[in-house]
Amino acid sequence: MPPNTASSVTKDVQLTLHGDVAVVCLSRPAKRNALNDGLILALRDTFQNLPENTRAAVIHGEGEHFCAGLDLSELQERDAGEGMFHSRMWHAALDAVEKGQVPVVAALHGAVVGGGLELASACHIRVADESTFYALPEGTRGIFVGGGGAVRVPKLIGVARMMDMMLTGRVVNATEGERIGLSQYLVPRGTALEKALDLATRIATNAPLTNYALMHALPRIAEQPADHGLFTEALMASIAQSTPLAKARVRAFLEGKAAKVQKS
Ligand code: 1HE
């Protein structure tokens, strides 16, 4: 699909608009899209400053792999304080992905390892093609996850599976990844971006407030005690249904002017 407009954020992060879907590309293929500090900051800036009318986003990687994780060539001797601020910089960037204005769909292929998996797990939907493989080599490199992986990955696959991946260096293939919840979609080799763009285009037609509620309320409700969660849900439901857009869409269905739910 030809993009409507294209703009380069930095040489390593490209932003292309497909209508109201922003497509963000990690463009450092010679280094397998390894995330150096400049790239992490560019990702943060990109997701904090998506064009105003963006309704959904896709993130993918150029070349043979989605992302090889932290750029190990930048791993210097840091003291404890510097190490903490480095990790916090990653947190800010990946929070900008997860807690921004619009849902983000990750299109995965090849290596999704270390910080690459941390980035993928900050997205709202993951589409993996058959070439995808996942690993957390931090354990074997003598380091620890620092980009939010300790929080986000167990939410996808549970503490036990993450523990196994880090203790043993286990590499999870695309089929197993879908089975255990690392991706929600598994597609033929070479088609993850197309599928992710289809999904994002569909997501972009939802009421923006519903998408926002899903991104921001649903994960919080999941962490609340049930009674608090039910109360938050009631508040969110009442706000969403009060919008003119919700009223118009419900009316359109009742008048037979909106699509029915259909078997896929
Ligand atoms: C890199 C990196 C990198 C590749 N940092 N330079 N991540 C890892 O431990 C994964 C390390 N990378 C790999 O295991 C492999 O590179 C891949 C499986 C991802 C891809 O293999 P391949 O055969 O396609 O590529 P390659 O030949 O290994 O790499 C091509 C070049 O990219 C080469 O540089 P060149 O100058 O010799 O061409 C590699 O050195 C370079 N490269 N990956 C730096 N990661 C917030 S905390 C997060 C903690 C982590 O993410 S730890 C996990 C780090």
XYZ file of C-alpha atoms and ligand atoms in Angstrom:
318
model
C 0.000 0.000 0.000
C 1.587 3.356 -0.950
C 2.039 5.672 2.035
C 0.239 9.015 2.075
C 3.207 10.885 3.448
C 6.553 9.892 4.792
C 8.842 11.613 7.190
C 12.060 10.468 8.725
C 12.378 11.013 12.474
C 16.016 9.986 12.520
C 17.996 7.802 10.173
C 17.323 4.819 12.452
C 13.598 5.434 13.049
C 11.327 6.084 10.070
C 7.741 7.281 10.329
C 5.317 6.765 7.454
C 1.629 7.655 7.459
C -0.891 5.301 5.875
C -4.033 7.394 6.234
C -4.573 7.670 9.982
C -2.182 4.797 10.803
C 1.416 5.701 11.689
C 3.949 3.073 10.639
C 7.174 3.254 12.629
C 10.168 1.347 11.297
C 13.346 0.437 13.168
C 15.881 1.098 10.408
C 19.248 -0.151 11.560
C 19.368 -3.455 9.720
C 23.168 -3.725 9.586
C 23.097 -3.997 13.399
C 19.879 -6.056 13.415
C 18.005 -3.004 14.721
C 19.916 -3.155 18.019
C 18.643 -0.372 20.259
C 21.299 2.184 21.078
C 20.531 5.238 23.206
C 19.825 7.424 20.172
C 17.311 4.935 18.821
C 15.566 4.572 22.176
C 15.259 8.360 22.494
C 13.991 8.615 18.911
C 11.343 5.978 19.668
C 10.267 7.920 22.741
C 10.040 11.160 20.769
C 8.207 9.483 17.892
C 5.507 7.959 20.074
C 5.161 11.087 22.202
C 4.684 13.214 19.090
C 2.630 11.161 16.652
C 0.835 13.338 14.091
C -2.372 14.769 15.541
C -4.894 12.700 13.605
C -3.158 9.358 14.127
C -5.644 6.703 15.264
C -3.394 3.621 15.469
C 0.245 2.692 14.925
C 2.363 -0.190 13.693
C 5.983 -0.864 14.579
C 8.240 -3.146 12.563
C 11.914 -3.735 11.821
C 13.856 -3.420 8.583
C 15.975 -6.337 7.374
C 16.076 -9.944 8.552
C 15.081 -9.318 12.167
C 12.638 -7.265 14.207
C 15.195 -6.314 16.858
C 18.367 -7.703 18.482
C 17.732 -5.859 21.777
C 20.091 -3.559 23.606
C 23.079 -2.384 21.575
C 25.723 -4.289 23.483
C 28.504 -2.102 22.087
C 27.170 0.736 24.261
C 27.169 -1.339 27.406
C 29.909 0.459 29.274
C 31.036 0.475 32.823
C 28.203 2.316 34.477
C 27.913 2.911 38.171
C 24.682 1.919 39.878
C 23.105 5.358 39.527
C 23.942 5.630 35.825
C 22.616 2.142 35.259
C 19.352 3.044 36.920
C 18.902 6.181 34.806
C 19.692 4.202 31.650
C 16.977 1.703 32.521
C 14.599 4.549 33.368
C 15.267 6.049 29.920
C 14.076 2.776 28.373
C 11.066 2.803 30.680
C 10.107 6.298 29.501
C 10.439 5.297 25.845
C 8.482 2.058 26.148
C 5.865 3.781 28.301
C 5.420 6.229 25.419
C 4.560 3.215 23.252
C 2.296 1.480 25.757
C 0.660 4.459 27.415
C 0.369 6.857 24.484
C -2.720 8.035 22.645
C -3.243 5.163 20.215
C -3.011 1.364 20.108
C 0.239 -0.002 18.677
C 0.500 -3.244 16.692
C 3.927 -4.897 16.494
C 4.814 -6.740 13.276
C 7.423 -9.332 14.249
C 9.845 -11.413 12.237
C 13.245 -12.977 12.838
C 14.898 -12.177 16.164
C 12.725 -10.618 18.856
C 15.285 -10.807 21.613
C 16.209 -9.060 24.817
C 15.157 -5.434 24.580
C 13.440 -6.309 21.296
C 11.027 -8.519 23.213
C 10.655 -5.790 25.828
C 9.675 -3.376 23.053
C 7.272 -5.882 21.494
C 5.661 -6.517 24.856
C 4.967 -2.784 25.275
C 2.751 -2.941 22.167
C -0.939 -3.742 22.399
C -1.081 -6.485 19.757
C 1.733 -8.646 18.390
C 1.615 -10.243 14.946
C 4.453 -12.718 14.313
C 5.420 -14.330 11.049
C 6.767 -17.885 10.899
C 10.413 -16.737 10.966
C 10.012 -15.147 14.404
C 11.980 -16.366 17.403
C 12.017 -15.004 20.924
C 14.781 -15.083 23.531
C 15.951 -13.268 26.641
C 19.747 -13.682 26.438
C 20.306 -11.256 29.313
C 20.758 -14.247 31.596
C 23.625 -15.616 29.513
C 25.176 -12.136 29.068
C 25.366 -11.614 32.821
C 22.868 -8.754 32.887
C 19.161 -8.361 33.668
C 16.182 -7.052 31.760
C 16.003 -3.267 32.113
C 13.417 -2.120 29.602
C 10.262 -3.129 31.426
C 10.529 -6.814 30.557
C 10.279 -7.939 34.170
C 6.878 -6.268 34.356
C 5.437 -6.829 30.878
C 6.695 -10.238 29.767
C 5.248 -12.168 32.758
C 1.885 -10.560 31.995
C 1.999 -12.237 28.586
C 3.466 -15.647 29.437
C 3.720 -15.876 33.237
C 6.722 -15.693 35.557
C 7.590 -19.405 35.150
C 8.090 -19.208 31.375
C 10.096 -15.992 31.575
C 12.205 -17.538 34.330
C 12.884 -20.537 32.068
C 13.823 -18.318 29.098
C 16.263 -16.314 31.220
C 17.745 -19.152 33.246
C 18.246 -21.576 30.372
C 18.554 -19.286 27.336
C 15.590 -21.121 25.825
C 14.654 -19.828 22.367
C 10.921 -19.875 21.659
C 9.836 -20.319 18.049
C 6.922 -18.563 16.348
C 4.435 -21.421 16.773
C 5.198 -21.888 20.439
C 5.235 -18.108 20.884
C 1.668 -17.864 19.698
C 0.611 -20.833 21.848
C 2.007 -19.317 25.058
C 0.806 -15.773 24.369
C 3.849 -13.915 23.063
C 1.902 -13.134 19.888
C -1.837 -13.037 19.296
C -1.438 -13.724 15.555
C 0.822 -16.096 13.621
C 1.040 -15.449 9.877
C 3.051 -16.790 6.912
C 6.645 -15.640 6.528
C 6.916 -12.121 5.135
C 3.306 -11.084 5.852
C 3.440 -9.732 9.405
C 3.597 -6.086 8.353
C 0.660 -6.444 5.972
C -1.430 -8.164 8.660
C -0.420 -5.605 11.305
C -1.399 -2.781 8.969
C -4.775 -4.440 8.291
C -5.414 -4.746 12.014
C -4.292 -1.185 12.743
C -6.501 0.135 9.950
C -9.446 -1.705 11.472
C -8.546 -0.473 14.985
C -8.395 3.084 13.629
C -12.112 2.901 12.785
C -13.082 2.325 16.444
C -14.241 5.238 18.528
C -11.000 6.864 19.755
C -12.284 6.969 23.328
C -13.004 3.229 23.299
C -9.456 2.548 22.090
C -8.084 4.864 24.764
C -10.185 3.154 27.446
C -8.925 -0.248 26.334
C -5.287 0.861 26.456
C -5.501 2.744 29.726
C -8.378 1.305 31.741
C -8.211 -2.406 30.939
C -4.628 -3.035 32.185
C -5.290 -0.986 35.323
C -8.554 -2.787 36.039
C -6.700 -6.091 35.716
C -4.425 -4.999 38.574
C -7.193 -3.725 40.820
C -9.041 -5.797 43.395
C -12.238 -7.076 41.747
C -14.503 -4.672 43.603
C -12.360 -1.651 42.564
C -12.115 -3.013 39.041
C -15.889 -3.263 38.719
C -16.231 0.317 39.916
C -13.590 1.568 37.450
C -15.316 -0.393 34.695
C -18.648 1.266 35.500
C -17.037 4.726 35.380
C -15.320 3.984 32.067
C -18.481 2.491 30.571
C -20.539 5.518 31.529
C -17.996 7.926 30.024
C -17.677 5.961 26.782
C -21.412 5.560 26.229
C -22.068 9.240 26.874
C -20.104 10.375 23.809
C -21.988 11.545 20.696
C -20.021 9.045 18.628
C -21.224 6.108 20.752
C -24.811 7.299 20.521
C -24.569 7.720 16.749
C -23.066 4.262 16.259
C -25.664 2.505 18.401
C -28.446 4.378 16.589
C -26.982 3.358 13.226
C -27.086 -0.310 14.257
C -30.652 -0.077 15.508
C -31.667 1.519 12.195
C -30.009 -1.339 10.289
C -27.273 0.930 8.935
C -24.264 -0.622 10.692
C -22.473 -3.911 10.082
C -23.541 -6.985 12.073
C -21.010 -9.135 13.861
C -20.105 -11.919 11.429
C -18.313 -15.253 11.715
C -14.773 -15.000 10.341
C 24.697 -6.189 17.555
C 23.655 -6.736 18.334
C 23.440 -6.167 19.620
C 23.721 -7.821 16.471
N 24.233 -5.154 20.014
N 25.467 -5.194 17.989
N 20.974 -8.882 22.575
C 21.599 -10.045 22.289
O 22.288 -10.616 23.090
C 21.420 -10.546 20.890
C 22.720 -10.420 20.122
N 22.551 -10.647 18.699
C 22.404 -11.901 18.169
O 22.300 -12.886 18.850
C 22.399 -11.994 16.681
O 23.016 -10.832 16.163
C 20.991 -12.102 16.044
C 20.397 -13.493 16.365
C 20.040 -11.013 16.546
C 21.094 -11.939 14.506
O 22.053 -12.833 13.990
P 22.683 -12.554 12.525
O 23.552 -13.731 12.188
O 21.588 -12.222 11.563
O 23.544 -11.214 12.661
P 25.026 -11.023 13.289
O 26.050 -11.410 12.265
O 25.121 -11.677 14.613
O 25.048 -9.445 13.566
C 25.194 -8.503 12.494
C 25.855 -7.278 13.088
O 24.987 -6.709 14.073
C 27.159 -7.588 13.814
O 27.984 -6.457 13.703
P 29.177 -6.410 12.578
O 29.753 -5.053 12.741
O 30.087 -7.545 12.926
O 28.479 -6.630 11.239
C 26.721 -7.730 15.255
O 27.755 -7.472 16.176
C 25.650 -6.643 15.335
N 24.720 -6.886 16.413
N 23.071 -7.728 17.638
C 25.212 -4.701 19.222
N 22.443 -6.610 20.427
C 17.184 -2.502 28.460
S 18.023 -3.889 28.808
C 17.908 -4.904 27.433
C 18.948 -5.968 27.555
C 19.159 -6.698 26.280
O 18.518 -6.463 25.287
S 20.353 -7.912 26.350
C 20.209 -8.746 24.837
C 21.123 -8.176 23.801
